[in-house]
Amino acid sequence: MRRSMLSLVLLPLLTSFYTAAEQRPELSKHIEQVMPKVISWRRDIHQHPELSNREVRTAAKVAAHLEKLGLEVRTGIAHTGVVGILKGGKDGPVVALRADMDALPVTEQTGLPFASKVVSEFNGQQTGVMHACGHDAHVAMLMGAAEVLAKQQADIAGTIMFVFQPAEEGPPAGEEGGAKMMLAEGLFANPAPSAIFGLHVWPGESGQIQVKTEGIMAAADSFQITVKGKQVHGSSPWRGIDPINVTGQLINAINLIPARQIDVTKAPAVVSFGQVHGGIRWNIIPDDVKLEGTIRTFDTDMREDLINRMAHTSEHIAKASGAEAEFHVHNFAAVTWNDPALTEWAMPSLKWAAGDKGVASVKPITGAEDFSFYQQQIPGVFFFLGISPDGKALSEVAPNHSPMFDVNEDALVNGVRALTGLALDYLAKPPATE
Ligand SMILES: [Zn+2]
Ligand SMILES: [Zn+2]
């Protein structure tokens, strides 16, 4: 009874919403018109990449563009972050769209006419700098969406917040940065958005949008273990405590935790060691060994459980040999958690952007995103945009962070459509809250 009444009320609303999402030829025309600019912005930013927390030129370009569009512009948030506020002509909710701006310490090898020749310093080393993760495309697409949406200002019922974020790849050693720092500096305080959307260019069929509900990218933690023994001559190990032997046992025992102690039917979990350092000479058992690695999880409880087990295992394996183990964890990103209700709500908008067949589901990705910190505060949806060259097998496509990574520019129109469509649809008809 309750259900049938509800569907009677909702049906006309939903029908009109879907119809609106399917049509909008005017909006499509405006987006087509802005695309040559989007592509030239992308190439310019690509040729002038800047490392995390150093996005000075990029931020100035973004701010100048948003100012020209008549938006309220805030700069210098979390070092170089830029926020544009578009207040619509009518009252309504606030929605945020996000692009990340930073490049990577990678020497470009694409041979593109607008390839980067920039060299910079990263953690004390000279390195080539490249937009090897496609954040150049993210910035250009969001600048394009801002231009299209600014044209609709009088008709917009609500406010759109454009977030241009620094340091998604992680700030340099010893610095703060990224989404966490923007939030700490009051990003969501005034105005307070009730939803956020963001995308990432990714190997996949050009223009295809890939999305999944709940955990789409992993939480990323680094861990450090210091095994403390007692230095002694290698000829007489019984006189000391051998931390190298403890390390051997520890690596095995920790690798067995996801395999033997974690419910793998719930969500995947990965533990990988990346560094092992110990010793200086063949006949000296050293005082200590340092290990580092990463943990990737898709479930908050599983993450906590895994970390506790790793700490417990380190302590007890070391103790068994009379050694000590110090265990530390640093969290880089939470799970990129797509709110189920908002993801379901977003499907018609994404289909408007890429066509019914242009939206596909995706498996969880063990990479991580600091977009996850926004999603800890408000519901958000993060999705991928396929940017592989036409007619090339996915196995042959250079992945993100490769010196050969490239973006198929024909795909970018669907990214601008998705960002524009999501913002307009959200303000026109946000998902019902309980
Ligand atoms: Zn990246
Ligand atoms: Zn990225």
Short mmCIF file of C-alpha atoms and ligand atoms in Angstrom, two decimals:
data_model
loop_
_atom_site.label_atom_id
_atom_site.label_comp_id
_atom_site.label_asym_id
_atom_site.label_seq_id
_atom_site.Cartn_x
_atom_site.Cartn_y
_atom_site.Cartn_z
CA MET A 1 0.00 0.00 0.00
CA ARG A 2 2.71 2.41 1.04
CA ARG A 3 4.89 1.33 -1.83
CA SER A 4 2.21 1.70 -4.49
CA MET A 5 1.35 5.20 -3.28
CA LEU A 6 5.00 6.13 -3.36
CA SER A 7 5.49 4.90 -6.90
CA LEU A 8 2.41 6.85 -8.01
CA VAL A 9 3.96 10.01 -6.62
CA LEU A 10 7.47 9.31 -7.89
CA LEU A 11 6.69 8.03 -11.35
CA PRO A 12 5.91 11.35 -13.04
CA LEU A 13 8.95 12.99 -11.39
CA LEU A 14 11.31 10.21 -12.43
CA THR A 15 9.97 10.16 -15.96
CA SER A 16 10.51 13.86 -16.42
CA PHE A 17 13.99 13.59 -14.91
CA TYR A 18 15.03 10.83 -17.31
CA THR A 19 13.60 12.71 -20.26
CA ALA A 20 15.51 15.84 -19.31
CA ALA A 21 18.71 13.84 -18.96
CA GLU A 22 18.30 12.22 -22.35
CA GLN A 23 17.69 15.38 -24.30
CA ARG A 24 19.31 18.77 -23.57
CA PRO A 25 20.57 19.40 -27.12
CA GLU A 26 21.47 22.99 -26.15
CA LEU A 27 23.76 21.76 -23.40
CA SER A 28 25.38 19.23 -25.73
CA LYS A 29 26.03 22.05 -28.21
CA HIS A 30 27.68 24.23 -25.56
CA ILE A 31 29.89 21.33 -24.54
CA GLU A 32 30.91 20.64 -28.17
CA GLN A 33 31.79 24.33 -28.51
CA VAL A 34 34.09 24.36 -25.47
CA MET A 35 36.02 21.20 -26.46
CA PRO A 36 38.69 22.84 -28.67
CA LYS A 37 39.55 25.04 -25.67
CA VAL A 38 39.61 22.03 -23.33
CA ILE A 39 42.08 20.29 -25.62
CA SER A 40 44.34 23.33 -25.94
CA TRP A 41 44.28 23.87 -22.13
CA ARG A 42 45.15 20.22 -21.65
CA ARG A 43 48.13 20.46 -24.03
CA ASP A 44 49.37 23.65 -22.43
CA ILE A 45 49.16 22.15 -18.93
CA HIS A 46 50.74 18.94 -20.22
CA GLN A 47 53.70 20.89 -21.58
CA HIS A 48 54.10 22.73 -18.26
CA PRO A 49 53.65 20.05 -15.59
CA GLU A 50 54.24 20.89 -11.94
CA LEU A 51 54.95 18.56 -9.05
CA SER A 52 52.73 18.18 -5.98
CA ASN A 53 52.40 21.38 -3.91
CA ARG A 54 54.23 23.30 -6.69
CA GLU A 55 51.23 23.79 -9.05
CA VAL A 56 51.75 27.55 -9.23
CA ARG A 57 51.38 28.14 -12.97
CA THR A 58 48.51 25.66 -13.27
CA ALA A 59 46.67 27.26 -10.34
CA ALA A 60 47.14 30.76 -11.82
CA LYS A 61 45.75 29.57 -15.17
CA VAL A 62 42.72 28.01 -13.47
CA ALA A 63 42.08 31.05 -11.26
CA ALA A 64 42.29 33.46 -14.23
CA HIS A 65 39.80 31.33 -16.16
CA LEU A 66 37.32 31.10 -13.28
CA GLU A 67 37.58 34.85 -12.66
CA LYS A 68 36.88 35.55 -16.32
CA LEU A 69 33.75 33.42 -16.02
CA GLY A 70 32.57 35.64 -13.16
CA LEU A 71 32.87 33.03 -10.41
CA GLU A 72 33.86 33.78 -6.84
CA VAL A 73 37.47 32.52 -6.74
CA ARG A 74 39.52 31.45 -3.73
CA THR A 75 43.23 30.68 -4.13
CA GLY A 76 46.11 29.44 -1.99
CA ILE A 77 44.09 26.70 -0.28
CA ALA A 78 46.40 23.87 0.87
CA HIS A 79 49.30 25.75 -0.80
CA THR A 80 48.12 26.05 -4.44
CA GLY A 81 44.49 24.89 -4.39
CA VAL A 82 41.88 26.92 -6.25
CA VAL A 83 38.13 26.92 -5.60
CA GLY A 84 35.51 28.53 -7.83
CA ILE A 85 32.00 29.15 -6.54
CA LEU A 86 29.20 29.47 -9.07
CA LYS A 87 26.05 30.81 -7.38
CA GLY A 88 23.01 30.05 -9.47
CA GLY A 89 20.16 32.48 -10.08
CA LYS A 90 17.86 30.42 -7.86
CA ASP A 91 18.14 28.83 -4.43
CA GLY A 92 19.06 25.19 -4.09
CA PRO A 93 21.65 22.72 -2.77
CA VAL A 94 25.43 22.90 -3.12
CA VAL A 95 27.34 20.35 -5.19
CA ALA A 96 31.12 20.03 -5.61
CA LEU A 97 33.15 18.86 -8.63
CA ARG A 98 36.84 18.06 -8.19
CA ALA A 99 39.95 17.89 -10.39
CA ASP A 100 43.52 17.25 -9.22
CA MET A 101 46.36 19.36 -10.67
CA ASP A 102 49.73 17.76 -9.91
CA ALA A 103 52.21 15.94 -12.14
CA LEU A 104 54.77 13.23 -11.36
CA PRO A 105 58.57 12.87 -11.20
CA VAL A 106 58.60 10.93 -14.49
CA THR A 107 60.67 11.74 -17.59
CA GLU A 108 58.26 11.81 -20.53
CA GLN A 109 58.95 9.49 -23.48
CA THR A 110 55.75 9.89 -25.51
CA GLY A 111 57.34 11.98 -28.26
CA LEU A 112 54.17 14.12 -28.44
CA PRO A 113 54.63 17.59 -29.98
CA PHE A 114 53.56 19.06 -26.61
CA ALA A 115 55.59 16.60 -24.52
CA SER A 116 57.08 17.95 -21.30
CA LYS A 117 60.75 18.92 -21.19
CA VAL A 118 60.48 20.18 -17.62
CA VAL A 119 63.13 19.13 -15.13
CA SER A 120 62.70 19.80 -11.44
CA GLU A 121 63.83 18.69 -8.02
CA PHE A 122 61.98 15.97 -6.15
CA ASN A 123 63.04 14.93 -2.64
CA GLY A 124 66.57 16.19 -3.33
CA GLN A 125 66.97 14.59 -6.78
CA GLN A 126 66.80 16.14 -10.26
CA THR A 127 64.05 14.51 -12.32
CA GLY A 128 61.93 14.98 -15.41
CA VAL A 129 58.36 16.04 -14.65
CA MET A 130 55.35 14.69 -16.54
CA HIS A 131 51.58 14.56 -16.37
CA ALA A 132 51.84 10.78 -16.38
CA CYS A 133 48.58 10.35 -14.46
CA GLY A 134 46.40 12.54 -16.70
CA HIS A 135 45.67 15.27 -14.15
CA ASP A 136 46.27 17.74 -17.03
CA ALA A 137 43.11 16.31 -18.62
CA HIS A 138 41.21 16.49 -15.30
CA VAL A 139 42.00 20.21 -14.92
CA ALA A 140 41.09 20.99 -18.55
CA MET A 141 37.80 19.06 -18.36
CA LEU A 142 36.73 20.83 -15.16
CA MET A 143 37.68 24.23 -16.63
CA GLY A 144 35.47 23.31 -19.61
CA ALA A 145 32.60 22.22 -17.37
CA ALA A 146 32.90 25.51 -15.43
CA GLU A 147 32.64 27.50 -18.66
CA VAL A 148 29.55 25.60 -19.81
CA LEU A 149 27.87 25.79 -16.40
CA ALA A 150 28.65 29.51 -15.98
CA LYS A 151 26.58 30.13 -19.13
CA GLN A 152 23.57 28.53 -17.38
CA GLN A 153 24.00 30.60 -14.23
CA ALA A 154 20.59 32.31 -14.30
CA ASP A 155 18.77 28.96 -14.55
CA ILE A 156 20.82 27.11 -11.96
CA ALA A 157 18.98 26.42 -8.69
CA GLY A 158 21.79 26.15 -6.18
CA THR A 159 25.56 26.47 -6.05
CA ILE A 160 28.37 24.62 -7.80
CA MET A 161 31.79 24.42 -6.16
CA PHE A 162 34.73 23.71 -8.50
CA VAL A 163 37.62 22.20 -6.54
CA PHE A 164 41.07 22.28 -8.18
CA GLN A 165 43.20 20.28 -5.77
CA PRO A 166 46.99 20.13 -5.40
CA ALA A 167 49.16 17.16 -4.41
CA GLU A 168 46.85 14.22 -5.09
CA GLU A 169 49.96 12.08 -5.67
CA GLY A 170 51.10 12.95 -2.14
CA PRO A 171 53.03 15.99 -0.91
CA PRO A 172 56.84 16.01 -0.92
CA ALA A 173 58.56 14.58 2.16
CA GLY A 174 57.99 16.79 5.20
CA GLU A 175 55.01 18.69 3.75
CA GLU A 176 51.26 18.45 4.14
CA GLY A 177 48.94 18.67 1.17
CA GLY A 178 46.12 17.35 -0.97
CA ALA A 179 42.46 16.71 -0.17
CA LYS A 180 43.08 16.26 3.57
CA MET A 181 44.73 19.68 3.83
CA MET A 182 42.04 21.42 1.75
CA LEU A 183 39.42 19.99 4.12
CA ALA A 184 41.47 21.02 7.16
CA GLU A 185 41.53 24.56 5.75
CA GLY A 186 37.73 24.61 5.65
CA LEU A 187 37.00 23.62 2.05
CA PHE A 188 33.51 22.32 2.87
CA ALA A 189 32.66 24.99 5.47
CA ASN A 190 31.10 27.75 3.36
CA PRO A 191 29.24 26.91 1.26
CA ALA A 192 28.80 23.34 2.50
CA PRO A 193 28.31 20.92 -0.40
CA SER A 194 26.05 17.90 0.12
CA ALA A 195 27.68 15.76 -2.60
CA ILE A 196 30.91 15.60 -4.61
CA PHE A 197 31.81 14.07 -7.95
CA GLY A 198 35.20 13.39 -9.52
CA LEU A 199 36.74 11.30 -12.26
CA HIS A 200 40.04 9.81 -13.35
CA VAL A 201 41.29 9.12 -16.87
CA TRP A 202 42.26 5.48 -17.08
CA PRO A 203 43.19 2.83 -19.67
CA GLY A 204 39.92 1.66 -21.23
CA GLU A 205 37.72 2.06 -24.27
CA SER A 206 37.86 5.69 -25.32
CA GLY A 207 35.01 7.70 -23.80
CA GLN A 208 33.64 4.82 -21.73
CA ILE A 209 32.70 5.61 -18.15
CA GLN A 210 33.48 2.91 -15.60
CA VAL A 211 31.94 2.98 -12.18
CA LYS A 212 31.00 0.75 -9.28
CA THR A 213 29.09 1.21 -6.08
CA GLU A 214 30.88 1.06 -2.66
CA GLY A 215 34.68 0.56 -2.65
CA ILE A 216 36.08 1.46 -6.09
CA MET A 217 39.69 2.19 -5.04
CA ALA A 218 41.64 0.88 -2.07
CA ALA A 219 42.68 2.49 1.17
CA ALA A 220 46.46 2.90 1.04
CA ASP A 221 48.68 2.68 4.10
CA SER A 222 52.43 2.49 4.34
CA PHE A 223 53.98 0.49 7.16
CA GLN A 224 57.45 0.51 8.68
CA ILE A 225 58.89 -2.23 10.86
CA THR A 226 62.20 -1.93 12.70
CA VAL A 227 63.50 -5.26 13.96
CA LYS A 228 65.95 -4.64 16.77
CA GLY A 229 68.51 -7.34 17.59
CA LYS A 230 71.99 -7.21 19.02
CA GLN A 231 75.01 -6.75 16.79
CA VAL A 232 77.59 -9.52 16.86
CA HIS A 233 80.30 -11.24 14.78
CA GLY A 234 78.75 -13.48 12.10
CA SER A 235 80.90 -16.38 13.31
CA SER A 236 79.18 -16.50 16.71
CA PRO A 237 75.46 -15.68 16.36
CA TRP A 238 74.63 -17.12 19.80
CA ARG A 239 76.41 -14.15 21.40
CA GLY A 240 73.93 -11.66 19.91
CA ILE A 241 70.39 -11.48 18.50
CA ASP A 242 70.09 -11.83 14.72
CA PRO A 243 67.50 -9.37 13.29
CA ILE A 244 68.06 -10.65 9.72
CA ASN A 245 66.78 -14.10 10.59
CA VAL A 246 63.81 -12.58 12.42
CA THR A 247 63.10 -10.47 9.31
CA GLY A 248 62.99 -13.60 7.15
CA GLN A 249 60.37 -15.15 9.42
CA LEU A 250 58.48 -11.89 9.69
CA ILE A 251 58.11 -11.40 5.92
CA ASN A 252 56.64 -14.89 5.58
CA ALA A 253 54.36 -14.55 8.58
CA ILE A 254 52.99 -11.17 7.44
CA ASN A 255 52.43 -12.39 3.88
CA LEU A 256 50.41 -15.26 5.35
CA ILE A 257 48.00 -12.95 7.21
CA PRO A 258 45.86 -12.02 4.15
CA ALA A 259 46.11 -15.61 2.90
CA ARG A 260 45.24 -17.40 6.18
CA GLN A 261 43.55 -15.01 8.59
CA ILE A 262 41.41 -12.61 6.55
CA ASP A 263 37.96 -13.42 5.15
CA VAL A 264 38.73 -13.02 1.44
CA THR A 265 35.06 -13.40 0.50
CA LYS A 266 34.36 -9.99 2.10
CA ALA A 267 36.83 -7.81 0.18
CA PRO A 268 40.35 -8.08 -1.23
CA ALA A 269 43.42 -7.16 0.82
CA VAL A 270 47.03 -6.74 -0.32
CA VAL A 271 50.24 -6.49 1.70
CA SER A 272 53.52 -5.87 -0.18
CA PHE A 273 57.03 -5.25 1.09
CA GLY A 274 58.90 -2.55 -0.84
CA GLN A 275 62.13 -2.08 1.10
CA VAL A 276 64.34 -4.20 3.35
CA HIS A 277 67.51 -2.63 4.70
CA GLY A 278 69.97 -4.18 7.10
CA GLY A 279 73.64 -4.85 7.56
CA ILE A 280 76.87 -3.44 6.17
CA ARG A 281 79.36 -6.34 5.95
CA TRP A 282 79.32 -10.09 5.24
CA ASN A 283 80.58 -11.17 8.66
CA ILE A 284 78.65 -8.79 10.89
CA ILE A 285 75.16 -9.55 12.13
CA PRO A 286 73.67 -6.05 12.34
CA ASP A 287 71.89 -4.37 15.21
CA ASP A 288 68.67 -3.82 13.30
CA VAL A 289 66.77 -4.27 10.04
CA LYS A 290 64.23 -1.81 8.61
CA LEU A 291 61.34 -2.94 6.44
CA GLU A 292 58.73 -0.90 4.58
CA GLY A 293 55.70 -1.78 2.56
CA THR A 294 52.12 -0.99 1.65
CA ILE A 295 48.70 -2.23 2.71
CA ARG A 296 45.66 -1.99 0.39
CA THR A 297 42.15 -2.67 1.69
CA PHE A 298 38.54 -1.97 0.68
CA ASP A 299 36.80 -2.25 4.02
CA THR A 300 37.41 -0.09 7.11
CA ASP A 301 37.02 -2.93 9.63
CA MET A 302 39.21 -5.28 7.59
CA ARG A 303 41.89 -2.59 7.40
CA GLU A 304 41.94 -2.16 11.16
CA ASP A 305 41.95 -5.92 11.74
CA LEU A 306 44.80 -6.47 9.25
CA ILE A 307 46.92 -3.71 10.81
CA ASN A 308 46.36 -5.09 14.33
CA ARG A 309 47.34 -8.58 13.17
CA MET A 310 50.48 -7.26 11.47
CA ALA A 311 51.54 -5.41 14.62
CA HIS A 312 50.78 -8.45 16.80
CA THR A 313 52.65 -10.82 14.46
CA SER A 314 55.71 -8.52 14.28
CA GLU A 315 55.89 -8.23 18.04
CA HIS A 316 55.55 -11.94 18.74
CA ILE A 317 57.82 -13.26 15.98
CA ALA A 318 60.54 -10.89 17.20
CA LYS A 319 59.97 -11.87 20.83
CA ALA A 320 60.39 -15.56 20.02
CA SER A 321 64.03 -14.84 19.11
CA GLY A 322 64.65 -12.33 21.88
CA ALA A 323 64.43 -9.40 19.42
CA GLU A 324 62.04 -6.45 19.40
CA ALA A 325 59.88 -5.10 16.58
CA GLU A 326 58.57 -1.55 16.25
CA PHE A 327 55.57 -1.30 13.94
CA HIS A 328 54.24 1.97 12.45
CA VAL A 329 51.47 2.70 9.96
CA HIS A 330 50.80 5.87 7.99
CA ASN A 331 47.49 6.33 6.18
CA PHE A 332 47.74 7.95 2.71
CA ALA A 333 44.17 7.45 1.53
CA ALA A 334 40.93 5.99 2.81
CA VAL A 335 38.75 3.67 0.72
CA THR A 336 37.33 5.56 -2.27
CA TRP A 337 33.79 4.72 -1.22
CA ASN A 338 31.01 5.41 -3.71
CA ASP A 339 27.86 6.03 -1.71
CA PRO A 340 25.39 3.37 -2.98
CA ALA A 341 22.33 5.66 -3.14
CA LEU A 342 24.24 8.47 -4.85
CA THR A 343 25.88 6.03 -7.31
CA GLU A 344 22.48 4.67 -8.29
CA TRP A 345 21.15 8.21 -8.60
CA ALA A 346 24.12 9.18 -10.82
CA MET A 347 23.57 6.43 -13.41
CA PRO A 348 21.12 8.35 -15.66
CA SER A 349 23.45 11.37 -15.70
CA LEU A 350 26.45 9.20 -16.59
CA LYS A 351 24.40 7.49 -19.31
CA TRP A 352 23.41 10.88 -20.66
CA ALA A 353 27.14 11.70 -20.78
CA ALA A 354 28.44 8.54 -22.44
CA GLY A 355 25.36 6.79 -23.85
CA ASP A 356 23.62 3.72 -22.46
CA LYS A 357 26.38 1.43 -23.72
CA GLY A 358 29.09 3.87 -22.70
CA VAL A 359 28.74 3.14 -18.97
CA ALA A 360 30.33 -0.06 -17.69
CA SER A 361 30.99 -1.59 -14.31
CA VAL A 362 34.54 -1.97 -13.04
CA LYS A 363 36.29 -4.25 -10.57
CA PRO A 364 37.83 -2.69 -7.46
CA ILE A 365 41.21 -1.12 -8.18
CA THR A 366 44.03 -1.54 -5.66
CA GLY A 367 45.35 1.93 -6.49
CA ALA A 368 44.25 4.74 -4.14
CA GLU A 369 42.85 8.27 -4.35
CA ASP A 370 42.73 11.05 -1.80
CA PHE A 371 39.24 11.86 -3.18
CA SER A 372 38.35 9.30 -0.49
CA PHE A 373 38.83 11.99 2.20
CA TYR A 374 36.04 14.09 0.68
CA GLN A 375 33.82 11.00 0.69
CA GLN A 376 34.45 10.61 4.42
CA GLN A 377 32.71 13.98 4.92
CA ILE A 378 29.92 13.90 2.32
CA PRO A 379 28.53 11.33 -0.14
CA GLY A 380 30.54 11.23 -3.35
CA VAL A 381 30.94 9.28 -6.56
CA PHE A 382 34.29 8.73 -8.24
CA PHE A 383 34.46 7.13 -11.68
CA PHE A 384 36.89 6.35 -14.50
CA LEU A 385 36.94 7.68 -18.05
CA GLY A 386 38.52 5.38 -20.66
CA ILE A 387 41.22 7.21 -22.64
CA SER A 388 43.07 4.47 -24.53
CA PRO A 389 44.01 4.99 -28.18
CA ASP A 390 41.42 3.65 -30.62
CA GLY A 391 42.04 0.12 -31.87
CA LYS A 392 44.81 -0.71 -29.42
CA ALA A 393 44.58 -3.79 -27.18
CA LEU A 394 44.35 -2.87 -23.51
CA SER A 395 47.40 -5.04 -22.76
CA GLU A 396 49.51 -2.80 -25.02
CA VAL A 397 48.33 0.50 -23.56
CA ALA A 398 50.79 2.37 -21.32
CA PRO A 399 49.22 2.60 -17.84
CA ASN A 400 49.06 5.69 -15.57
CA HIS A 401 52.49 6.72 -14.21
CA SER A 402 54.28 5.23 -17.27
CA PRO A 403 56.61 7.60 -19.22
CA MET A 404 54.57 6.57 -22.30
CA PHE A 405 51.15 7.35 -20.76
CA ASP A 406 48.91 9.27 -23.15
CA VAL A 407 45.33 10.51 -23.18
CA ASN A 408 43.00 10.00 -26.14
CA GLU A 409 41.63 13.53 -26.41
CA ASP A 410 38.48 12.33 -28.21
CA ALA A 411 37.38 10.83 -24.89
CA LEU A 412 37.46 14.12 -22.98
CA VAL A 413 34.08 15.35 -24.24
CA ASN A 414 32.40 12.57 -22.25
CA GLY A 415 34.24 13.69 -19.12
CA VAL A 416 33.00 17.28 -19.56
CA ARG A 417 29.49 15.94 -20.25
CA ALA A 418 29.58 13.78 -17.11
CA LEU A 419 30.76 16.60 -14.81
CA THR A 420 28.29 19.09 -16.30
CA GLY A 421 25.39 16.64 -16.31
CA LEU A 422 25.98 15.46 -12.75
CA ALA A 423 26.09 19.01 -11.40
CA LEU A 424 22.95 20.15 -13.23
CA ASP A 425 21.01 16.98 -12.43
CA TYR A 426 22.03 17.12 -8.77
CA LEU A 427 20.81 20.68 -8.37
CA ALA A 428 17.63 20.01 -10.37
CA LYS A 429 16.77 16.86 -8.45
CA PRO A 430 19.10 15.68 -5.70
CA PRO A 431 18.63 12.11 -4.46
CA ALA A 432 15.90 11.80 -1.83
CA THR A 433 17.29 11.65 1.69
CA GLU A 434 15.69 9.44 4.29
ZN ZN B 1 48.64 8.96 -10.16
ZN ZN B 2 45.96 10.33 -10.66
#
